Amino acid sequence: MTGNTEVVVIGGGYAGVMAANRLTRRDDVTVTLINPRPTFVHRIRLHQLVGGTQGAVVDYREVLAESVRLVVDTVTHIDVAGRGVTLAAGGTAGYDYLVYAVGSGSADPRVPGAAAFAHPIATLEEAQRLRPVLDAAPTAAVTVVGAGMLGIEAAAELAEAGRGVTLVCGEALGPYLHPRVRRSVARRLTGLGVTVLQGAGARVTAVTPDAVRLRGGDELPSGVTVWTAGFGVPDLAARSGLRTDALGRLLTDETLTSVDDVRVVAAGDSAAPSDLPLRMSCQAAGPLGAHAADTVLSRIADEQPSFIDVGFFGLCVSLGRRAATVQLASKDDTAKRFSLGGRLAVKIKEDSYKGLIKHLADEAREPGSYTWKFKDGKRRQRVRAERAERGEGSATTRRTA
Ligand SMILES: Cc1cc2nc3c(=O)[nH]c(=O)nc-3n(C[C@H](O)[C@H](O)[C@H](O)COP(=O)(O)OP(=O)(O)OC[C@H]3O[C@@H](n4cnc5c(N)ncnc54)[C@H](O)[C@@H]3O)c2cc1C
C-alpha cells in the first residue's frame, strides 16, 4: 500500500488505546480513536470508585500518543462495504483499516425487577450512579449479586467501608478459582463481615425496591442491590452485519482479522478469535490490542500477519484495600491450587493497577516497545482440535488487502 493509511480505532479502553499507540509506529498512518468519553476509564478500579476509595479516570494525555486524533463520540454503525463508520452525533469517518475494541459492560439482567431496582457497576457511568445511592442510604443492607471477580471485589470494598453486605453467589463463589483458593477467599470475606450465600438456593429470582427473592422463595431485605452477574458486549458488530459469537464478540481468525472483512481487526473483550475467546481481562486486552495493531501494520507492509500468542499467569483479586489473593494459573488460564496472599498479593495487585497505565503510557511514547511475558504455546493445538470437532478447515485464511 502506498500513501497515507487511515486507521480508525473504535473504543478507547485498554485494547483500543494500546492499538492506537502502536499504530503510530508508522508516520504514514493516521490514527483516529473514537470513544464516548474524553477521559480514559481505568475499569479495574471501578469497584474502588463504588467503595469511595479511588477514582477510576485517567487523562488521555497520560496514556494516548499525541499524534492520535481523539474523537469523543459513539459509533452507531460500521459500513463494511463503504469502509466508514457512522457517529451518534451525526458525522461519519472513513477508514482503510478498522480496529474494533468496544470492550464489555454489564450483561442484560434477565431477572424480574433487576433492570429497575438493581445497580450494575461494569461501566464508569453505572459505578458513578451507584455512589450517591450508597451515600443516601448509609445504613442500608447491601446485597451484591454475582460472585465473579467483580462481585467479590465490590463486596469486600463495601464491607471494608463499614457496610453490611450479603454476597449472593449463584452456585459458587468465584467459579474461576481453585477450590482451595476459593475457601481462603471465603474466609477473608467472612472476616470482613460479608455474608456469603453459595449453593443451589443462592440464586436471585427477583429484585424489588427493598429486597431480593431467592430460588426457593426466601426473601432477603436489601436497601441497595448491586448487580455484577455477568458481562455482555456491545452489539455494534452484529448490528453492522459482521459475524459474532453467541455473546456478540466479533469473530476473527488467529490474526484477529474479522472472518468477514480483511480490513476489520478486533481486540480486547469484544474479540472472539477462532470462536475461542480469551478470558475477558486487562491481562488479555493489552496484548490483543498490540497484536491487532501489528496485524494492521503487517497488512499495510504487505506482509502476512502472525497468529496471536497470549497466555495468562492467573488472576489478582483484591479483598478490600488491605488484602488480596493472586490465584495462579497455567498459561491456558486453568486455575492451579496455588495462590499468593498477604502483603505480597496486595503489592502485586496495586502494581498491576499502575502497570496497566504505565504500559499504555510507555507505548504512547515509544510505539512498538510493549511486549508481554505470558504466551500460550498450546493455543494453536486447541484451536485445531476445536475446529476439527466443529468440522471446519484450517485455523486462518491467507488474506491480502
Ligand atoms: C470493576 C472491575 C474490575 C476488574 N478487574 C480486573 C482485573 O483485576 N484484572 C483483569 O484482567 N480484568 C479486570 N476487569 C476486566 C477488564 O476491565 C476488562 O476485561 C477490560 O476493560 C477490557 O478492555 P477492553 O479495552 O477490551 O474494553 P474496555 O476497557 O471496556 O474499553 C472499551 C471502550 O470502548 C468504548 N465503546 C464501547 N462501544 C463504543 C462505540 N460504539 N463507539 C465508541 N466507543 C465505544 C467504551 O465506552 C470503552 O471506553 C475488571 C472489570 C471491572 C468492571
GROMACS .gro file of C-alpha atoms and ligand atoms in nm:
model
  454
    1MET     CA    1   0.000   0.000   0.000
    2THR     CA    2   0.135   0.346  -0.084
    3GLY     CA    3   0.035   0.690   0.050
    4ASN     CA    4  -0.131   0.765   0.378
    5THR     CA    5  -0.337   0.498   0.553
    6GLU     CA    6  -0.636   0.590   0.770
    7VAL     CA    7  -0.695   0.365   1.069
    8VAL     CA    8  -0.999   0.413   1.290
    9VAL     CA    9  -0.998   0.252   1.634
   10ILE     CA   10  -1.341   0.214   1.796
   11GLY     CA   11  -1.316   0.212   2.175
   12GLY     CA   12  -1.059   0.385   2.394
   13GLY     CA   13  -1.012   0.120   2.664
   14TYR     CA   14  -0.701  -0.088   2.736
   15ALA     CA   15  -0.708  -0.269   2.399
   16GLY     CA   16  -0.804   0.031   2.184
   17VAL     CA   17  -0.551   0.270   2.338
   18MET     CA   18  -0.275   0.009   2.312
   19ALA     CA   19  -0.361  -0.048   1.945
   20ALA     CA   20  -0.387   0.323   1.864
   21ASN     CA   21  -0.050   0.398   2.025
   22ARG     CA   22   0.125   0.111   1.850
   23LEU     CA   23  -0.014   0.212   1.512
   24THR     CA   24   0.176   0.543   1.538
   25ARG     CA   25   0.494   0.347   1.462
   26ARG     CA   26   0.444   0.445   1.101
   27ASP     CA   27   0.444   0.812   1.006
   28ASP     CA   28   0.223   0.741   0.706
   29VAL     CA   29  -0.061   0.606   0.921
   30THR     CA   30  -0.325   0.846   1.055
   31VAL     CA   31  -0.488   0.708   1.366
   32THR     CA   32  -0.831   0.820   1.489
   33LEU     CA   33  -0.962   0.687   1.820
   34ILE     CA   34  -1.336   0.713   1.877
   35ASN     CA   35  -1.461   0.686   2.234
   36PRO     CA   36  -1.776   0.815   2.406
   37ARG     CA   37  -1.584   0.993   2.685
   38PRO     CA   38  -1.298   1.243   2.681
   39THR     CA   39  -1.120   1.052   2.958
   40PHE     CA   40  -0.973   0.702   2.986
   41VAL     CA   41  -1.159   0.471   3.222
   42HIS     CA   42  -0.933   0.253   3.437
   43ARG     CA   43  -1.209  -0.005   3.463
   44ILE     CA   44  -1.037  -0.236   3.704
   45ARG     CA   45  -1.066   0.034   3.969
   46LEU     CA   46  -1.444   0.071   3.934
   47HIS     CA   47  -1.515  -0.134   4.248
   48GLN     CA   48  -1.292   0.113   4.434
   49LEU     CA   49  -1.491   0.403   4.291
   50VAL     CA   50  -1.803   0.228   4.424
   51GLY     CA   51  -1.636   0.183   4.764
   52GLY     CA   52  -1.535   0.550   4.762
   53THR     CA   53  -1.162   0.479   4.798
   54GLN     CA   54  -1.032   0.566   4.449
   55GLY     CA   55  -1.123   0.739   4.126
   56ALA     CA   56  -1.115   0.538   3.805
   57VAL     CA   57  -1.048   0.803   3.542
   58VAL     CA   58  -0.717   0.889   3.376
   59ASP     CA   59  -0.646   1.183   3.144
   60TYR     CA   60  -0.593   1.060   2.788
   61ARG     CA   61  -0.291   1.290   2.772
   62GLU     CA   62  -0.124   1.046   3.010
   63VAL     CA   63  -0.187   0.731   2.805
   64LEU     CA   64  -0.251   0.827   2.443
   65ALA     CA   65   0.013   0.916   2.185
   66GLU     CA   66  -0.003   1.283   2.089
   67SER     CA   67  -0.045   1.208   1.721
   68VAL     CA   68  -0.363   1.002   1.777
   69ARG     CA   69  -0.674   1.206   1.699
   70LEU     CA   70  -0.934   1.151   1.972
   71VAL     CA   71  -1.296   1.188   1.862
   72VAL     CA   72  -1.541   1.193   2.153
   73ASP     CA   73  -1.843   1.017   2.009
   74THR     CA   74  -2.009   0.677   1.979
   75VAL     CA   75  -2.003   0.466   1.666
   76THR     CA   76  -2.356   0.359   1.579
   77HIS     CA   77  -2.288   0.167   1.258
   78ILE     CA   78  -1.998   0.020   1.062
   79ASP     CA   79  -2.041   0.032   0.686
   80VAL     CA   80  -1.808  -0.250   0.587
   81ALA     CA   81  -1.862  -0.216   0.213
   82GLY     CA   82  -1.815   0.163   0.219
   83ARG     CA   83  -1.529   0.148   0.474
   84GLY     CA   84  -1.678   0.404   0.706
   85VAL     CA   85  -1.840   0.442   1.046
   86THR     CA   86  -2.142   0.649   1.143
   87LEU     CA   87  -2.125   0.853   1.463
   88ALA     CA   88  -2.404   0.922   1.713
   89ALA     CA   89  -2.350   1.298   1.676
   90GLY     CA   90  -2.426   1.269   1.307
   91GLY     CA   91  -2.088   1.261   1.134
   92THR     CA   92  -1.902   0.981   0.961
   93ALA     CA   93  -1.539   0.870   0.946
   94GLY     CA   94  -1.378   0.674   0.666
   95TYR     CA   95  -1.106   0.416   0.712
   96ASP     CA   96  -0.862   0.191   0.533
   97TYR     CA   97  -0.846  -0.034   0.841
   98LEU     CA   98  -1.071  -0.055   1.143
   99VAL     CA   99  -0.979  -0.180   1.492
  100TYR     CA  100  -1.286  -0.299   1.679
  101ALA     CA  101  -1.219  -0.263   2.054
  102VAL     CA  102  -1.555  -0.175   2.210
  103GLY     CA  103  -1.494  -0.382   2.525
  104SER     CA  104  -1.766  -0.507   2.752
  105GLY     CA  105  -2.026  -0.391   3.001
  106SER     CA  106  -2.292  -0.539   3.221
  107ALA     CA  107  -2.493  -0.828   3.086
  108ASP     CA  108  -2.861  -0.766   3.040
  109PRO     CA  109  -3.013  -0.891   3.369
  110ARG     CA  110  -3.295  -1.125   3.279
  111VAL     CA  111  -3.424  -1.146   3.637
  112PRO     CA  112  -3.755  -0.966   3.702
  113GLY     CA  113  -3.701  -0.631   3.872
  114ALA     CA  114  -3.322  -0.633   3.828
  115ALA     CA  115  -3.315  -0.373   3.550
  116ALA     CA  116  -3.537  -0.138   3.752
  117PHE     CA  117  -3.407  -0.185   4.109
  118ALA     CA  118  -3.053  -0.328   4.095
  119HIS     CA  119  -2.737  -0.130   4.020
  120PRO     CA  120  -2.483  -0.266   3.769
  121ILE     CA  121  -2.123  -0.142   3.804
  122ALA     CA  122  -1.934  -0.265   3.499
  123THR     CA  123  -1.904   0.080   3.337
  124LEU     CA  124  -1.797   0.419   3.469
  125GLU     CA  125  -2.143   0.570   3.440
  126GLU     CA  126  -2.303   0.278   3.623
  127ALA     CA  127  -2.050   0.294   3.906
  128GLN     CA  128  -2.094   0.673   3.928
  129ARG     CA  129  -2.472   0.635   3.952
  130LEU     CA  130  -2.440   0.396   4.246
  131ARG     CA  131  -2.223   0.626   4.462
  132PRO     CA  132  -2.494   0.878   4.558
  133VAL     CA  133  -2.738   0.592   4.614
  134LEU     CA  134  -2.500   0.443   4.871
  135ASP     CA  135  -2.433   0.784   5.027
  136ALA     CA  136  -2.806   0.847   5.066
  137ALA     CA  137  -2.856   0.516   5.249
  138PRO     CA  138  -2.556   0.482   5.480
  139THR     CA  139  -2.703   0.210   5.700
  140ALA     CA  140  -2.895   0.016   5.434
  141ALA     CA  141  -2.823  -0.353   5.388
  142VAL     CA  142  -2.633  -0.407   5.064
  143THR     CA  143  -2.674  -0.719   4.851
  144VAL     CA  144  -2.414  -0.793   4.586
  145VAL     CA  145  -2.549  -1.036   4.327
  146GLY     CA  146  -2.290  -1.242   4.140
  147ALA     CA  147  -1.959  -1.364   4.276
  148GLY     CA  148  -1.719  -1.345   3.986
  149MET     CA  149  -1.420  -1.118   4.044
  150LEU     CA  150  -1.628  -0.802   4.015
  151GLY     CA  151  -1.879  -0.919   4.279
  152ILE     CA  152  -1.610  -1.039   4.519
  153GLU     CA  153  -1.408  -0.718   4.489
  154ALA     CA  154  -1.714  -0.495   4.526
  155ALA     CA  155  -1.845  -0.689   4.828
  156ALA     CA  156  -1.505  -0.669   5.001
  157GLU     CA  157  -1.464  -0.300   4.927
  158LEU     CA  158  -1.810  -0.213   5.059
  159ALA     CA  159  -1.774  -0.431   5.371
  160GLU     CA  160  -1.440  -0.269   5.450
  161ALA     CA  161  -1.613   0.068   5.424
  162GLY     CA  162  -1.844  -0.046   5.703
  163ARG     CA  163  -2.148  -0.161   5.504
  164GLY     CA  164  -2.349  -0.471   5.594
  165VAL     CA  165  -2.301  -0.684   5.282
  166THR     CA  166  -2.452  -1.012   5.162
  167LEU     CA  167  -2.290  -1.171   4.860
  168VAL     CA  168  -2.531  -1.394   4.667
  169CYS     CA  169  -2.303  -1.613   4.462
  170GLY     CA  170  -2.528  -1.817   4.237
  171GLU     CA  171  -2.382  -2.166   4.253
  172ALA     CA  172  -2.027  -2.092   4.365
  173LEU     CA  173  -1.807  -1.814   4.495
  174GLY     CA  174  -1.555  -1.721   4.223
  175PRO     CA  175  -1.623  -2.004   3.975
  176TYR     CA  176  -1.278  -1.943   3.821
  177LEU     CA  177  -1.097  -2.003   4.150
  178HIS     CA  178  -0.940  -2.332   4.253
  179PRO     CA  179  -1.148  -2.481   4.540
  180ARG     CA  180  -0.860  -2.435   4.782
  181VAL     CA  181  -0.821  -2.068   4.689
  182ARG     CA  182  -1.199  -2.025   4.697
  183ARG     CA  183  -1.203  -2.135   5.061
  184SER     CA  184  -0.939  -1.881   5.155
  185VAL     CA  185  -1.124  -1.602   4.972
  186ALA     CA  186  -1.445  -1.703   5.153
  187ARG     CA  187  -1.262  -1.683   5.487
  188ARG     CA  188  -1.135  -1.335   5.411
  189LEU     CA  189  -1.479  -1.215   5.303
  190THR     CA  190  -1.634  -1.358   5.618
  191GLY     CA  191  -1.362  -1.188   5.820
  192LEU     CA  192  -1.466  -0.858   5.664
  193GLY     CA  193  -1.824  -0.926   5.774
  194VAL     CA  194  -1.963  -1.032   5.434
  195THR     CA  195  -2.238  -1.295   5.448
  196VAL     CA  196  -2.156  -1.533   5.163
  197LEU     CA  197  -2.450  -1.731   5.022
  198GLN     CA  198  -2.346  -2.021   4.798
  199GLY     CA  199  -2.511  -2.334   4.664
  200ALA     CA  200  -2.822  -2.423   4.468
  201GLY     CA  201  -3.050  -2.187   4.662
  202ALA     CA  202  -2.818  -1.887   4.631
  203ARG     CA  203  -2.970  -1.762   4.310
  204VAL     CA  204  -3.168  -1.440   4.285
  205THR     CA  205  -3.500  -1.486   4.106
  206ALA     CA  206  -3.647  -1.137   4.154
  207VAL     CA  207  -3.545  -0.792   4.276
  208THR     CA  208  -3.781  -0.543   4.443
  209PRO     CA  209  -3.702  -0.190   4.568
  210ASP     CA  210  -3.611  -0.323   4.914
  211ALA     CA  211  -3.543  -0.695   4.882
  212VAL     CA  212  -3.413  -0.976   4.666
  213ARG     CA  213  -3.601  -1.304   4.629
  214LEU     CA  214  -3.403  -1.627   4.623
  215ARG     CA  215  -3.474  -1.953   4.447
  216GLY     CA  216  -3.684  -2.146   4.694
  217GLY     CA  217  -3.883  -1.837   4.790
  218ASP     CA  218  -3.680  -1.680   5.072
  219GLU     CA  219  -3.664  -1.302   5.069
  220LEU     CA  220  -3.359  -1.107   5.176
  221PRO     CA  221  -3.403  -0.741   5.281
  222SER     CA  222  -3.183  -0.529   5.054
  223GLY     CA  223  -3.173  -0.149   5.069
  224VAL     CA  224  -2.920  -0.135   4.786
  225THR     CA  225  -2.880  -0.421   4.537
  226VAL     CA  226  -2.561  -0.429   4.330
  227TRP     CA  227  -2.576  -0.641   4.014
  228THR     CA  228  -2.250  -0.797   3.896
  229ALA     CA  229  -2.377  -1.118   3.737
  230GLY     CA  230  -2.207  -1.145   3.400
  231PHE     CA  231  -2.051  -0.927   3.133
  232GLY     CA  232  -2.212  -0.852   2.797
  233VAL     CA  233  -2.062  -0.684   2.490
  234PRO     CA  234  -2.198  -0.407   2.265
  235ASP     CA  235  -2.397  -0.538   1.968
  236LEU     CA  236  -2.236  -0.294   1.721
  237ALA     CA  237  -2.063  -0.567   1.516
  238ALA     CA  238  -2.375  -0.780   1.487
  239ARG     CA  239  -2.590  -0.476   1.405
  240SER     CA  240  -2.343  -0.388   1.131
  241GLY     CA  241  -2.371  -0.730   0.968
  242LEU     CA  242  -2.038  -0.870   1.092
  243ARG     CA  243  -2.038  -1.223   1.227
  244THR     CA  244  -2.005  -1.261   1.603
  245ASP     CA  245  -2.003  -1.539   1.860
  246ALA     CA  246  -2.312  -1.611   2.069
  247LEU     CA  247  -2.227  -1.329   2.312
  248GLY     CA  248  -2.173  -1.071   2.036
  249ARG     CA  249  -1.791  -1.068   2.021
  250LEU     CA  250  -1.652  -1.014   1.671
  251LEU     CA  251  -1.546  -1.346   1.516
  252THR     CA  252  -1.190  -1.335   1.390
  253ASP     CA  253  -0.915  -1.569   1.281
  254GLU     CA  254  -0.596  -1.611   1.483
  255THR     CA  255  -0.451  -1.287   1.342
  256LEU     CA  256  -0.754  -1.105   1.493
  257THR     CA  257  -0.889  -1.028   1.146
  258SER     CA  258  -1.267  -1.043   1.106
  259VAL     CA  259  -1.384  -1.361   0.931
  260ASP     CA  260  -1.594  -1.131   0.709
  261ASP     CA  261  -1.361  -0.848   0.617
  262VAL     CA  262  -0.985  -0.827   0.591
  263ARG     CA  263  -0.989  -0.459   0.683
  264VAL     CA  264  -1.156  -0.512   1.019
  265VAL     CA  265  -0.944  -0.630   1.311
  266ALA     CA  266  -1.066  -0.685   1.668
  267ALA     CA  267  -0.906  -0.673   2.013
  268GLY     CA  268  -0.990  -0.698   2.381
  269ASP     CA  269  -1.315  -0.817   2.539
  270SER     CA  270  -1.510  -0.774   2.214
  271ALA     CA  271  -1.294  -1.014   2.009
  272ALA     CA  272  -1.356  -1.386   1.964
  273PRO     CA  273  -1.053  -1.531   1.783
  274SER     CA  274  -1.140  -1.869   1.626
  275ASP     CA  275  -1.459  -1.861   1.834
  276LEU     CA  276  -1.231  -1.949   2.127
  277PRO     CA  277  -1.215  -1.612   2.303
  278LEU     CA  278  -0.964  -1.542   2.576
  279ARG     CA  279  -1.098  -1.458   2.922
  280MET     CA  280  -1.227  -1.100   2.927
  281SER     CA  281  -0.947  -0.925   3.115
  282CYS     CA  282  -0.691  -0.649   3.103
  283GLN     CA  283  -0.434  -0.922   3.100
  284ALA     CA  284  -0.552  -1.019   2.752
  285ALA     CA  285  -0.669  -0.675   2.634
  286GLY     CA  286  -0.319  -0.516   2.624
  287PRO     CA  287  -0.150  -0.794   2.424
  288LEU     CA  288  -0.453  -0.830   2.196
  289GLY     CA  289  -0.455  -0.454   2.133
  290ALA     CA  290  -0.085  -0.463   2.045
  291HIS     CA  291  -0.137  -0.766   1.823
  292ALA     CA  292  -0.432  -0.604   1.643
  293ALA     CA  293  -0.207  -0.308   1.560
  294ASP     CA  294   0.068  -0.544   1.442
  295THR     CA  295  -0.180  -0.720   1.214
  296VAL     CA  296  -0.281  -0.389   1.056
  297LEU     CA  297   0.082  -0.281   1.022
  298SER     CA  298   0.170  -0.614   0.857
  299ARG     CA  299  -0.109  -0.574   0.605
  300ILE     CA  300  -0.001  -0.220   0.525
  301ALA     CA  301   0.352  -0.354   0.469
  302ASP     CA  302   0.207  -0.631   0.252
  303GLU     CA  303   0.329  -0.898   0.491
  304GLN     CA  304   0.142  -1.194   0.634
  305PRO     CA  305   0.029  -1.113   0.991
  306SER     CA  306   0.124  -1.356   1.266
  307PHE     CA  307  -0.104  -1.553   1.498
  308ILE     CA  308  -0.180  -1.433   1.849
  309ASP     CA  309   0.031  -1.575   2.128
  310VAL     CA  310  -0.122  -1.461   2.454
  311GLY     CA  311  -0.118  -1.658   2.779
  312PHE     CA  312  -0.221  -1.596   3.138
  313PHE     CA  313  -0.048  -1.604   3.475
  314GLY     CA  314  -0.367  -1.615   3.684
  315LEU     CA  315  -0.582  -1.353   3.840
  316CYS     CA  316  -0.538  -1.093   4.116
  317VAL     CA  317  -0.845  -1.036   4.325
  318SER     CA  318  -0.850  -0.751   4.573
  319LEU     CA  319  -1.024  -0.819   4.903
  320GLY     CA  320  -1.054  -0.466   5.035
  321ARG     CA  321  -0.760  -0.232   5.049
  322ARG     CA  322  -0.551  -0.440   5.289
  323ALA     CA  323  -0.579  -0.788   5.140
  324ALA     CA  324  -0.568  -0.962   4.805
  325THR     CA  325  -0.527  -1.308   4.657
  326VAL     CA  326  -0.329  -1.392   4.348
  327GLN     CA  327  -0.478  -1.710   4.202
  328LEU     CA  328  -0.204  -1.867   3.991
  329ALA     CA  329  -0.297  -2.037   3.665
  330SER     CA  330  -0.137  -2.221   3.378
  331LYS     CA  331  -0.080  -2.026   3.060
  332ASP     CA  332  -0.402  -2.162   2.912
  333ASP     CA  333  -0.581  -1.998   3.206
  334THR     CA  334  -0.661  -2.306   3.413
  335ALA     CA  335  -0.655  -2.218   3.782
  336LYS     CA  336  -0.391  -2.405   3.987
  337ARG     CA  337  -0.418  -2.496   4.352
  338PHE     CA  338  -0.154  -2.233   4.436
  339SER     CA  339  -0.210  -1.874   4.529
  340LEU     CA  340  -0.026  -1.587   4.688
  341GLY     CA  341  -0.169  -1.387   4.973
  342GLY     CA  342  -0.068  -1.135   5.235
  343ARG     CA  343   0.122  -0.816   5.163
  344LEU     CA  344   0.287  -0.964   4.857
  345ALA     CA  345  -0.054  -1.015   4.691
  346VAL     CA  346  -0.164  -0.662   4.785
  347LYS     CA  347   0.155  -0.528   4.629
  348ILE     CA  348   0.112  -0.736   4.312
  349LYS     CA  349  -0.246  -0.612   4.276
  350GLU     CA  350  -0.153  -0.248   4.330
  351ASP     CA  351   0.144  -0.284   4.093
  352SER     CA  352  -0.090  -0.430   3.831
  353TYR     CA  353  -0.321  -0.126   3.856
  354LYS     CA  354  -0.026   0.105   3.799
  355GLY     CA  355   0.145  -0.123   3.548
  356LEU     CA  356  -0.150  -0.117   3.309
  357ILE     CA  357  -0.139   0.262   3.286
  358LYS     CA  358   0.238   0.259   3.257
  359HIS     CA  359   0.229   0.010   2.968
  360LEU     CA  360  -0.009   0.237   2.777
  361ALA     CA  361   0.195   0.549   2.857
  362ASP     CA  362   0.520   0.377   2.753
  363GLU     CA  363   0.367   0.260   2.426
  364ALA     CA  364   0.243   0.616   2.363
  365ARG     CA  365   0.597   0.748   2.399
  366GLU     CA  366   0.772   0.461   2.227
  367PRO     CA  367   0.535   0.276   1.994
  368GLY     CA  368   0.631  -0.087   1.940
  369SER     CA  369   0.808  -0.119   2.275
  370TYR     CA  370   0.534  -0.311   2.458
  371THR     CA  371   0.596  -0.685   2.499
  372TRP     CA  372   0.425  -0.946   2.713
  373LYS     CA  373   0.572  -1.232   2.908
  374PHE     CA  374   0.294  -1.485   2.917
  375LYS     CA  375   0.243  -1.679   2.596
  376ASP     CA  376   0.030  -1.984   2.537
  377GLY     CA  377   0.220  -2.215   2.302
  378LYS     CA  378  -0.057  -2.475   2.314
  379ARG     CA  379  -0.334  -2.249   2.182
  380ARG     CA  380  -0.271  -2.349   1.821
  381GLN     CA  381  -0.329  -2.715   1.912
  382ARG     CA  382  -0.651  -2.633   2.096
  383VAL     CA  383  -0.777  -2.422   1.806
  384ARG     CA  384  -0.704  -2.705   1.560
  385ALA     CA  385  -0.876  -2.961   1.783
  386GLU     CA  386  -1.177  -2.735   1.831
  387ARG     CA  387  -1.209  -2.667   1.460
  388ALA     CA  388  -1.177  -3.036   1.377
  389GLU     CA  389  -1.454  -3.109   1.625
  390ARG     CA  390  -1.673  -2.849   1.453
  391GLY     CA  391  -1.583  -2.998   1.114
  392GLU     CA  392  -1.415  -2.674   0.999
  393GLY     CA  393  -1.099  -2.625   0.792
  394SER     CA  394  -0.770  -2.452   0.869
  395ALA     CA  395  -0.742  -2.202   1.157
  396THR     CA  396  -0.693  -1.900   0.937
  397THR     CA  397  -0.734  -1.796   0.580
  398ARG     CA  398  -0.447  -1.629   0.398
  399ARG     CA  399  -0.582  -1.293   0.305
  400THR     CA  400  -0.446  -0.988   0.137
  401ALA     CA  401  -0.578  -0.637   0.148
  402LIG     C1  402  -1.457  -0.345   3.850
  402LIG     C2  403  -1.383  -0.427   3.751
  402LIG     C3  404  -1.266  -0.491   3.791
  402LIG     C4  405  -1.192  -0.565   3.700
  402LIG     N1  406  -1.077  -0.624   3.743
  402LIG     C5  407  -0.999  -0.686   3.655
  402LIG     C6  408  -0.873  -0.739   3.696
  402LIG     O1  409  -0.837  -0.732   3.813
  402LIG     N2  410  -0.795  -0.797   3.602
  402LIG     C7  411  -0.832  -0.806   3.471
  402LIG     O2  412  -0.754  -0.858   3.391
  402LIG     N3  413  -0.951  -0.759   3.429
  402LIG     C8  414  -1.036  -0.699   3.518
  402LIG     N4  415  -1.157  -0.648   3.476
  402LIG     C9  416  -1.197  -0.665   3.336
  402LIG    C10  417  -1.133  -0.558   3.248
  402LIG     O3  418  -1.163  -0.431   3.297
  402LIG    C11  419  -1.180  -0.572   3.105
  402LIG     O4  420  -1.156  -0.704   3.062
  402LIG    C12  421  -1.107  -0.471   3.018
  402LIG     O5  422  -1.154  -0.342   3.050
  402LIG    C13  423  -1.122  -0.499   2.869
  402LIG     O6  424  -1.056  -0.399   2.798
  402LIG     P1  425  -1.110  -0.351   2.656
  402LIG     O7  426  -1.015  -0.248   2.606
  402LIG     O8  427  -1.141  -0.467   2.571
  402LIG     O9  428  -1.251  -0.283   2.687
  402LIG     P2  429  -1.293  -0.160   2.779
  402LIG    O10  430  -1.192  -0.133   2.882
  402LIG    O11  431  -1.431  -0.194   2.820
  402LIG    O12  432  -1.294  -0.038   2.677
  402LIG    C14  433  -1.385  -0.032   2.570
  402LIG    C15  434  -1.411   0.113   2.534
  402LIG    O13  435  -1.490   0.116   2.415
  402LIG    C16  436  -1.591   0.215   2.431
  402LIG     N5  437  -1.702   0.186   2.340
  402LIG    C17  438  -1.798   0.091   2.352
  402LIG     N6  439  -1.884   0.099   2.248
  402LIG    C18  440  -1.842   0.201   2.170
  402LIG    C19  441  -1.889   0.257   2.048
  402LIG     N7  442  -1.999   0.210   1.987
  402LIG     N8  443  -1.823   0.363   1.997
  402LIG    C20  444  -1.712   0.411   2.056
  402LIG     N9  445  -1.661   0.360   2.170
  402LIG    C21  446  -1.725   0.256   2.227
  402LIG    C22  447  -1.629   0.200   2.578
  402LIG    O14  448  -1.701   0.311   2.625
  402LIG    C23  449  -1.490   0.187   2.640
  402LIG    O15  450  -1.433   0.313   2.664
  402LIG    C24  451  -1.236  -0.575   3.565
  402LIG    C25  452  -1.354  -0.513   3.524
  402LIG    C26  453  -1.427  -0.440   3.614
  402LIG    C27  454  -1.554  -0.372   3.570
   0.00000   0.00000   0.00000
